[in-house]
PDB file of C-alpha atoms in Angstrom:
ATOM      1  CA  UNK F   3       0.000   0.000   0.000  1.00 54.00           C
ATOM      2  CA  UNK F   4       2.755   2.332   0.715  1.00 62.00           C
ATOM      3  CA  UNK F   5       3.721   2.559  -3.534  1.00 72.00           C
ATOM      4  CA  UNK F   6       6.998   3.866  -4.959  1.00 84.00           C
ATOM      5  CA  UNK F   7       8.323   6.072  -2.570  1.00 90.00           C
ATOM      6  CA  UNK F   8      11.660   8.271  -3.399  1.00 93.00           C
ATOM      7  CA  UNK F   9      13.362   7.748  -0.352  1.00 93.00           C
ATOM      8  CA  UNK F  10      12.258   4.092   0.712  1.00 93.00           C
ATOM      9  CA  UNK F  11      13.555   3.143  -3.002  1.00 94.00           C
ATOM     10  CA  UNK F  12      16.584   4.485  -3.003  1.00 95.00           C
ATOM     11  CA  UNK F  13      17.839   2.958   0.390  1.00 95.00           C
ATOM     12  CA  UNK F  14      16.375  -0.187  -0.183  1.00 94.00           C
ATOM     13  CA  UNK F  15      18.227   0.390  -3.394  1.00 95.00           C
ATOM     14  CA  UNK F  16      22.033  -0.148  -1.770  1.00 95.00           C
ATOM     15  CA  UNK F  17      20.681  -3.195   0.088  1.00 96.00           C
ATOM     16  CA  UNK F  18      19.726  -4.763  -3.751  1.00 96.00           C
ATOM     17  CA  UNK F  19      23.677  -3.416  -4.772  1.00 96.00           C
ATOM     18  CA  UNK F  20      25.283  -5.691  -2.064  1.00 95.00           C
ATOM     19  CA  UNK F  21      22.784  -8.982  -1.883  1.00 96.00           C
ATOM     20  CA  UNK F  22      23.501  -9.367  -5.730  1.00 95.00           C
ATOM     21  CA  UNK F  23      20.829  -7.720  -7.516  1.00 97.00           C
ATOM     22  CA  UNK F  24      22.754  -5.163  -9.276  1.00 96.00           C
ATOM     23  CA  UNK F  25      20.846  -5.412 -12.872  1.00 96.00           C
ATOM     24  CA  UNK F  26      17.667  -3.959 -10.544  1.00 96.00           C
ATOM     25  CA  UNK F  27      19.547  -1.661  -8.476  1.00 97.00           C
ATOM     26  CA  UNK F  28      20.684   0.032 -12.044  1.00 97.00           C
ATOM     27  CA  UNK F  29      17.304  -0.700 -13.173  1.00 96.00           C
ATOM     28  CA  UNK F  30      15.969   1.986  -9.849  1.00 96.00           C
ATOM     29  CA  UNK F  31      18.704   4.401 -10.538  1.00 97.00           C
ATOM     30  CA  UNK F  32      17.383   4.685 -14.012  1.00 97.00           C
ATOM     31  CA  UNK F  33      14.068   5.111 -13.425  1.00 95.00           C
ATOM     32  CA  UNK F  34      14.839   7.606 -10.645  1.00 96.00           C
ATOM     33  CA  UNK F  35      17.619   9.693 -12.215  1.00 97.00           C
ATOM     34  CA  UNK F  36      15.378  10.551 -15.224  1.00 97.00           C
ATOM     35  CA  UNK F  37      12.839  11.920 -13.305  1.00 97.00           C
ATOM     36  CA  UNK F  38      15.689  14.781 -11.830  1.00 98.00           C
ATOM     37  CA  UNK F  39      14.092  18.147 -12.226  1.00 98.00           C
ATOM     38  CA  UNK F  40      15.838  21.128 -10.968  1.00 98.00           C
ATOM     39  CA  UNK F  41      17.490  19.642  -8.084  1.00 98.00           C
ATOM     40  CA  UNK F  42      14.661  17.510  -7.165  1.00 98.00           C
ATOM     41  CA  UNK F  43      13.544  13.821  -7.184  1.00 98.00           C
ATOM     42  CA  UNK F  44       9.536  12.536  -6.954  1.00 96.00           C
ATOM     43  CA  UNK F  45       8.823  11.749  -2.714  1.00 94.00           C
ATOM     44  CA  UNK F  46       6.418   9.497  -3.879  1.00 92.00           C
ATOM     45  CA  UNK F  47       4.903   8.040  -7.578  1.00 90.00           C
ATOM     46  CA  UNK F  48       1.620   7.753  -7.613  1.00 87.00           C
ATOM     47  CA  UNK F  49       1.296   6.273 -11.165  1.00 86.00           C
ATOM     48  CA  UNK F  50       2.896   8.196 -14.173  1.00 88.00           C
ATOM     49  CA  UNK F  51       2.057  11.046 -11.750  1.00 92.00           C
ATOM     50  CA  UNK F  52       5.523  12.653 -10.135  1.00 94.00           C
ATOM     51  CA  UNK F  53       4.077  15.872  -8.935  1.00 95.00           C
ATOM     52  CA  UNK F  54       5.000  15.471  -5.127  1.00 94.00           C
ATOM     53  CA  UNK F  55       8.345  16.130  -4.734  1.00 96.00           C
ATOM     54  CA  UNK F  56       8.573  17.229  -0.549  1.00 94.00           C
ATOM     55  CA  UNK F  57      11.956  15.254  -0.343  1.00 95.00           C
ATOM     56  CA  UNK F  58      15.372  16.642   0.533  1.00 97.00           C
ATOM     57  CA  UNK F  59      16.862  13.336   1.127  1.00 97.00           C
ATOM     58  CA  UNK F  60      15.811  11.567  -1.768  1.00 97.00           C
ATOM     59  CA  UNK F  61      17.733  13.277  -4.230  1.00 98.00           C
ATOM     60  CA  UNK F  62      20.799  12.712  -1.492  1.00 98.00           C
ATOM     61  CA  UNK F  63      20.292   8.884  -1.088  1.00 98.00           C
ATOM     62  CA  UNK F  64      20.179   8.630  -5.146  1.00 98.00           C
ATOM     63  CA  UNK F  65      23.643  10.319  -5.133  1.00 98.00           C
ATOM     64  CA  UNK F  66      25.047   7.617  -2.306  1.00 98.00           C
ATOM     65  CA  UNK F  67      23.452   4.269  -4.083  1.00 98.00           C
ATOM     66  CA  UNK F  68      25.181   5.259  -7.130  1.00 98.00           C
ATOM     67  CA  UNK F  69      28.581   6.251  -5.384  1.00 98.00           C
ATOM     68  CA  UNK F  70      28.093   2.596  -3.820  1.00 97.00           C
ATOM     69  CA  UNK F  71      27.384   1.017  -7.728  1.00 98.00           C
ATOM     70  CA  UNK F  72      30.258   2.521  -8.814  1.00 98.00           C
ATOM     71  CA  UNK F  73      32.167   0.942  -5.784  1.00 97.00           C
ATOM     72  CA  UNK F  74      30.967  -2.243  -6.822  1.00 95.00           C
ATOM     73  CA  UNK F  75      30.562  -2.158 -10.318  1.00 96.00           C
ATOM     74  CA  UNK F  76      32.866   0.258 -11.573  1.00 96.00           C
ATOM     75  CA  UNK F  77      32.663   3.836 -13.102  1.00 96.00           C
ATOM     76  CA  UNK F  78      31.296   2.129 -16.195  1.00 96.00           C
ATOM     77  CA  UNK F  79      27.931   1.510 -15.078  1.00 96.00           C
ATOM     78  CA  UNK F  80      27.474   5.101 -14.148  1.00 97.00           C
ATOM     79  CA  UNK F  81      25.384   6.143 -17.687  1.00 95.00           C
ATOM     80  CA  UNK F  82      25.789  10.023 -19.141  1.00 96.00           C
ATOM     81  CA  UNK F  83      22.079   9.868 -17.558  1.00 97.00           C
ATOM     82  CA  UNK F  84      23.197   9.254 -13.910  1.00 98.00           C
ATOM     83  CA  UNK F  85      26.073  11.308 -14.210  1.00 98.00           C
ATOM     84  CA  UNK F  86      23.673  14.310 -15.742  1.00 98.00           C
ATOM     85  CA  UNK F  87      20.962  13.438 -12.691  1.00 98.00           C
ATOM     86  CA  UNK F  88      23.589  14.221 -10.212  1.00 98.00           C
ATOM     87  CA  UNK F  89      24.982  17.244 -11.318  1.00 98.00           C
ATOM     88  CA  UNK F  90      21.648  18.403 -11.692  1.00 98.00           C
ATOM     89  CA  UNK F  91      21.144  17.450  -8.379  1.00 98.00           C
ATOM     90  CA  UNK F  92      23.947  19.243  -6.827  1.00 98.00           C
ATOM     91  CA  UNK F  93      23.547  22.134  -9.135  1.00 98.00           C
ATOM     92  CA  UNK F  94      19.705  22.242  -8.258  1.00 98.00           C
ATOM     93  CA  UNK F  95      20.639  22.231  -4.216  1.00 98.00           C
ATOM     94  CA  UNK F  96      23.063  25.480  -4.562  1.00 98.00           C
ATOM     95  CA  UNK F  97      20.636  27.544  -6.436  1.00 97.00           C
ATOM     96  CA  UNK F  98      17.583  26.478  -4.750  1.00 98.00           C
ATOM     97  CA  UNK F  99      15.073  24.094  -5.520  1.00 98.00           C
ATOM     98  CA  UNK F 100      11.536  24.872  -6.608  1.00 98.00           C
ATOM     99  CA  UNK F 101      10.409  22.912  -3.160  1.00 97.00           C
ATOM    100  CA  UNK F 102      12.224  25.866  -1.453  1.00 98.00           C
ATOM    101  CA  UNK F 103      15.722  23.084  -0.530  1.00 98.00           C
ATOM    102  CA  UNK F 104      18.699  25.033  -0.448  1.00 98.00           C
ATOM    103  CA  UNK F 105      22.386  25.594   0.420  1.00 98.00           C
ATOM    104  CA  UNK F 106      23.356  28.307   2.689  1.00 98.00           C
ATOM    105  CA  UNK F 107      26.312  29.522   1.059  1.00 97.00           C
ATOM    106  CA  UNK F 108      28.268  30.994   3.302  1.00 98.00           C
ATOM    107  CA  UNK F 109      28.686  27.372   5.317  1.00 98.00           C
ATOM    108  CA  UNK F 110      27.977  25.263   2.088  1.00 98.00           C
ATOM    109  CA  UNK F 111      25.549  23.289   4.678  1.00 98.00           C
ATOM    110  CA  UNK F 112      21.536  22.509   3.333  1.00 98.00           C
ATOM    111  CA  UNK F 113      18.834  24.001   4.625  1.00 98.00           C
ATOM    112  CA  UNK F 114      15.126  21.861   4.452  1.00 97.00           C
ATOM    113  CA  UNK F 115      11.853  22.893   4.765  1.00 95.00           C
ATOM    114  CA  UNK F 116       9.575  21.072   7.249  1.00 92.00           C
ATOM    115  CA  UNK F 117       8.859  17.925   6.684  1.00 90.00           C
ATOM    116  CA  UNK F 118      11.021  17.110   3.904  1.00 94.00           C
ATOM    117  CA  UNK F 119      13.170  14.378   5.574  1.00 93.00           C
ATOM    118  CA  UNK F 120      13.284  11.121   7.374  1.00 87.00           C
ATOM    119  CA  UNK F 121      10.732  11.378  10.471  1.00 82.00           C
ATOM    120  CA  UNK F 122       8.470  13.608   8.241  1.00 73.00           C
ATOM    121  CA  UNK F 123       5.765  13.118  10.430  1.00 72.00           C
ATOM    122  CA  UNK F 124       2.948  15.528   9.500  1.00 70.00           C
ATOM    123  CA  UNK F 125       0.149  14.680  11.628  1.00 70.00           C
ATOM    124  CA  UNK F 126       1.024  16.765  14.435  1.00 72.00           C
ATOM    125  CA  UNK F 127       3.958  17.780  13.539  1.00 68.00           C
ATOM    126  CA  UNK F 128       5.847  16.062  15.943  1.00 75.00           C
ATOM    127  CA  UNK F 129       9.535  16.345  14.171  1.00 82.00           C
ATOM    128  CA  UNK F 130       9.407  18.916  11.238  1.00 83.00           C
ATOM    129  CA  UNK F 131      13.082  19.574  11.190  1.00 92.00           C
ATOM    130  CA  UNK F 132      12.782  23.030   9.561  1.00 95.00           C
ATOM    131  CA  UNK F 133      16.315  23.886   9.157  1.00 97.00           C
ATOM    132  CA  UNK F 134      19.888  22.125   8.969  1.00 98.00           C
ATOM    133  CA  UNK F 135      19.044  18.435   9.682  1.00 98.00           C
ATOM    134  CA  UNK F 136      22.229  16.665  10.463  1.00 98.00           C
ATOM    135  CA  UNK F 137      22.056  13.619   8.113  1.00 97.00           C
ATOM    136  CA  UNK F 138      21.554  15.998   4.297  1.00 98.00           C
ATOM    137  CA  UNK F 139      24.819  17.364   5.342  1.00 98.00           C
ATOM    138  CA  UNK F 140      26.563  13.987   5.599  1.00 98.00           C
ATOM    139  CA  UNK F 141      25.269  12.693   2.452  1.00 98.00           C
ATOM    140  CA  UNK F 142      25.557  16.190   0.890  1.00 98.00           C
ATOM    141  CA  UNK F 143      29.337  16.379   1.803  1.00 98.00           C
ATOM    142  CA  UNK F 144      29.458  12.957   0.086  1.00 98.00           C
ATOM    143  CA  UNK F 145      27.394  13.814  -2.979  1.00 98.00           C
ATOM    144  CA  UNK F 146      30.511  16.872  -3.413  1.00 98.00           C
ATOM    145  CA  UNK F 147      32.700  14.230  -3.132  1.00 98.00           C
ATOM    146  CA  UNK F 148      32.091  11.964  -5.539  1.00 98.00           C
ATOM    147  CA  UNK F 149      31.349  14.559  -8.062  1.00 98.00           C
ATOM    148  CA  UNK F 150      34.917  15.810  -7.428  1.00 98.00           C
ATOM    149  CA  UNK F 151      35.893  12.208  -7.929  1.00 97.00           C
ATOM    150  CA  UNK F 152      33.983  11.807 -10.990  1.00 97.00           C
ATOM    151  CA  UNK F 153      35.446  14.642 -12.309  1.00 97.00           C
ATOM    152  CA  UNK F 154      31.996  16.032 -13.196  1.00 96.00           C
ATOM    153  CA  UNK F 155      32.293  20.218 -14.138  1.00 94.00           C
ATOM    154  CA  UNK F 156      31.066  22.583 -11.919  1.00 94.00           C
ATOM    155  CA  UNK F 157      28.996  25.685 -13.046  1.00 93.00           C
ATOM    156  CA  UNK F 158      30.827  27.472  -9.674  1.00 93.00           C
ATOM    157  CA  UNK F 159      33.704  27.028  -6.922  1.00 95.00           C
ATOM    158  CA  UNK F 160      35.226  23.681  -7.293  1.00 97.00           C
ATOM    159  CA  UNK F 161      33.073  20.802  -5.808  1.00 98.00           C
ATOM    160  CA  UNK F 162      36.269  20.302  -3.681  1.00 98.00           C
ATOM    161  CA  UNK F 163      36.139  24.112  -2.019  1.00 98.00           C
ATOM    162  CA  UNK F 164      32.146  23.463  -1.473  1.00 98.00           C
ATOM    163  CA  UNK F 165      32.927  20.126   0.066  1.00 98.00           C
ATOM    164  CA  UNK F 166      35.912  21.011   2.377  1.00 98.00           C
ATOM    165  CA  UNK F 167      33.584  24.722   3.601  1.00 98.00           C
ATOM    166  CA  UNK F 168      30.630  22.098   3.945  1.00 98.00           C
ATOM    167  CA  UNK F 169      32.576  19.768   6.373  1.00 98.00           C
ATOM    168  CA  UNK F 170      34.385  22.287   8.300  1.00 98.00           C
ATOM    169  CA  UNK F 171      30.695  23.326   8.883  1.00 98.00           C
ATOM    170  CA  UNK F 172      29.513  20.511  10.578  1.00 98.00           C
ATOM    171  CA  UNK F 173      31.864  21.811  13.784  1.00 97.00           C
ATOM    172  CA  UNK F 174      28.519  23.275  14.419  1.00 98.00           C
ATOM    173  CA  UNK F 175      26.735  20.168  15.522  1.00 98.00           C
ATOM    174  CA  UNK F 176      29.199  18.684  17.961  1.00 97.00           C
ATOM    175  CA  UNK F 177      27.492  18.938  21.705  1.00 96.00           C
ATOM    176  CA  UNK F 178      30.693  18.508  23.656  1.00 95.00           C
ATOM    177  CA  UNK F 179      28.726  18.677  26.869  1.00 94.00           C
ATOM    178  CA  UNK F 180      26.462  15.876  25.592  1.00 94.00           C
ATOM    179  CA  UNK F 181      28.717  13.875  23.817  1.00 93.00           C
ATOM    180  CA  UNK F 182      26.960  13.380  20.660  1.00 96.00           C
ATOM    181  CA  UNK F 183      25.747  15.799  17.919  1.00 98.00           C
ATOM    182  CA  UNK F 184      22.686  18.105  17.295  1.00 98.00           C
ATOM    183  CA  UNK F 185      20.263  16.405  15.571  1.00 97.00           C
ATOM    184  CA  UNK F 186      19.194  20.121  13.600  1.00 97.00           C
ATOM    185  CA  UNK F 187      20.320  23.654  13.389  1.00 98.00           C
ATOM    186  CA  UNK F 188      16.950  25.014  13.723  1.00 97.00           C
ATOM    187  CA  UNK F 189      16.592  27.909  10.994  1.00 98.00           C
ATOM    188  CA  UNK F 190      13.424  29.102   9.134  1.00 97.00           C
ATOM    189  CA  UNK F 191      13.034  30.744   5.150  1.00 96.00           C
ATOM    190  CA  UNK F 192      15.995  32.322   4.764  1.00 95.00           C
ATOM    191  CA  UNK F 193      18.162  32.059   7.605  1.00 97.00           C
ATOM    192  CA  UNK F 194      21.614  31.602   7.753  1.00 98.00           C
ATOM    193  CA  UNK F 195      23.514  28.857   9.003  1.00 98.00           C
ATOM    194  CA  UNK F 196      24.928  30.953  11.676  1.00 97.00           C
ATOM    195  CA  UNK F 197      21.719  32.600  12.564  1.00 98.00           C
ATOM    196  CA  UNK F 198      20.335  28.982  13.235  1.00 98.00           C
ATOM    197  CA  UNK F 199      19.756  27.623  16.619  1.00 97.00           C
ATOM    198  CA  UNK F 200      21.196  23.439  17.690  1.00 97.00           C
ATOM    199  CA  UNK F 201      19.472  21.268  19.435  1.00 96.00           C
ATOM    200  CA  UNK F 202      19.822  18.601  22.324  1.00 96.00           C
ATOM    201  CA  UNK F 203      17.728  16.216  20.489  1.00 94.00           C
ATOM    202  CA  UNK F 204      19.574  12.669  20.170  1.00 95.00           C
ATOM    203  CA  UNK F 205      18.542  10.971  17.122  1.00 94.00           C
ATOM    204  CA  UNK F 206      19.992   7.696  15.045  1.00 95.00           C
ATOM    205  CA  UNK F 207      20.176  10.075  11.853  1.00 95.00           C
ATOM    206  CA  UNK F 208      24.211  11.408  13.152  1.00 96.00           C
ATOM    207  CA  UNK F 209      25.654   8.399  12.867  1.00 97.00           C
ATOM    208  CA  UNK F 210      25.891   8.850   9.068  1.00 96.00           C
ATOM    209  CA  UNK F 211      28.232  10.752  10.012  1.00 97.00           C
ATOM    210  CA  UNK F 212      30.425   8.013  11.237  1.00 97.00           C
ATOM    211  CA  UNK F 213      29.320   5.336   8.574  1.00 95.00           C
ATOM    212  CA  UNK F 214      30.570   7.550   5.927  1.00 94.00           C
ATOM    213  CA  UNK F 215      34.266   8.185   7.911  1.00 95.00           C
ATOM    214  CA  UNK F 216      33.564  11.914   8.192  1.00 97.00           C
ATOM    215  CA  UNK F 217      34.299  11.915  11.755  1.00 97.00           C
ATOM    216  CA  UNK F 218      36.525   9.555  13.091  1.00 96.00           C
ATOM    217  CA  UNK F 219      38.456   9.046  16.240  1.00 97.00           C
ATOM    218  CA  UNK F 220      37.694  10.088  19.577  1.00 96.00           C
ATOM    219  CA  UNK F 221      34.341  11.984  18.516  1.00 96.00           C
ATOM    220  CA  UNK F 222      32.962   9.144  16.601  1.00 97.00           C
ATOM    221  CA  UNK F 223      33.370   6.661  19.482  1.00 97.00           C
ATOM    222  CA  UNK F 224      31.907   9.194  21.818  1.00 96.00           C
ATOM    223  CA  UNK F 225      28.925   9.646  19.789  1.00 96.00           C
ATOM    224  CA  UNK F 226      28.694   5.452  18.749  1.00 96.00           C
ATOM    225  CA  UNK F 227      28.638   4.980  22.680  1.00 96.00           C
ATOM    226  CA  UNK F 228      25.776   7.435  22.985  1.00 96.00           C
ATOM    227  CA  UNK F 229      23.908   6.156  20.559  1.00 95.00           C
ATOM    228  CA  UNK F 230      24.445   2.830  21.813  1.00 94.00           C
ATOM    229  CA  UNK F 231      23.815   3.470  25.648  1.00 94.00           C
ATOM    230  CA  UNK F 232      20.235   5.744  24.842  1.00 95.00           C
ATOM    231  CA  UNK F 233      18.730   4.542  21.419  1.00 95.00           C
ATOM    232  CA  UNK F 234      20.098   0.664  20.924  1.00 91.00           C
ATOM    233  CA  UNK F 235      16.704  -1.806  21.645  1.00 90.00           C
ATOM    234  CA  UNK F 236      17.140  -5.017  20.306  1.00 89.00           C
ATOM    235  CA  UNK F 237      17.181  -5.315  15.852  1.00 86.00           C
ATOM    236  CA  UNK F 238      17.068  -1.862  15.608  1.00 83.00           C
ATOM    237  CA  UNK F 239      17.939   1.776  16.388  1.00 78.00           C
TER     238      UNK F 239
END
């Protein structure tokens, strides 16, 4: 009943990658990276309709399941298509998308509109994550990455320059007090990354930053233990 949804696709798309399913993984990443428009992927199909588009992680979790084909597969299997969705993507993000998804410039970081990510609960809104929500700037920093790796062209700064002001950016999470990160940077329309306000709220949603090695060391096992000690039930975070 729940139908094709962006982000429930796309993750469920690295788990086909690695359990040998690649033809289909592809197959998603097609069907997905040729509906990119303007920075933007469909939330949800709902038959050839591809109207809703309320997603800012979508279009992020596309980027990291083909990062991870590549991995697996090679650059080879990464069509002129999927290489044209993600610029587009990336491109879409720093000028603003029409769902109102943008980067702040000045700390390369992404700002979302309520209700666009993971725990998009609507009904009350009981986690609307207006703002700087910790996991788009993980898979965001990656996204920069991998276009620097691809060697895609940028229509600005280097990806590399966005990438390294993005991650020096994510300082502003760290709750050294707490021991783990801010979950968001609370901003509304048109606030600044600066102007934004962190919260105590410990969620699963950091520990991308640790999965994808962007912090390591001390910090990461700090935050790992947290996680572990508050949000850790049995199967599951």
């Amino acid at each position: 009943w729940f139908l094709d949804w962006g982000r429930d696709s796309l993750i469920a798309c690295r788990g086909l990658l690695v359990s040998g399913f690649q033809e289909e993984a592809l197959s998603v990443l097609r069907a997905f990276g040729a509906l990119e428009r303007n920075g933007t992927l469909p939330n949800v199909l709902n038959g050839a309709d591809d109207a809703n588009r309320e997603s800012s992680d979508a279009p992020l979790w596309f980027a990291r399941a083909c990062e991870e084909a590549v991995d697996q597969l090679g650059e080879e299997c990464l069509e002129s298509s999927l290489r044209q969705a993600l610029v587009g993507i990336a491109q879409g993000f720093l000028r603003g998308t029409p769902t109102g998804v943008r980067v702040d410039a000045a700390s390369g970081l992404v700002w979302s509109p309520a209700h666009f990510t993971w725990m998009d609960t609507n009904h009350p809104a009981g986690s609307p994550r207006e703002g700087f929500p910790i996991e788009l700037q993980a898979l965001w920093l990656g996204l920069l990455r991998f276009l620097d790796r691809l060697g895609a062209v940028s229509e600005g700064e280097p990806w590399r320059v966005l990438a390294d002001r993005t991650e020096a950016s994510l300082e502003r999470y760290w709750r050294e007090d707490l021991g783990f990160a801010s979950d968001t940077l609370h901003a509304g329309p048109g606030q600044s990354a600066h102007q934004a306000v962190p919260d105590d709220h410990l969620r699963p949603n950091q520990l991308w930053l640790v999965t994808l090695g962007i912090w390591r060391g001390e910090r990461a096992r700090r935050l790992v233990q947290t996680c572990g000690r508050h949000l850790l039930v049995p199967g599951a975070l």
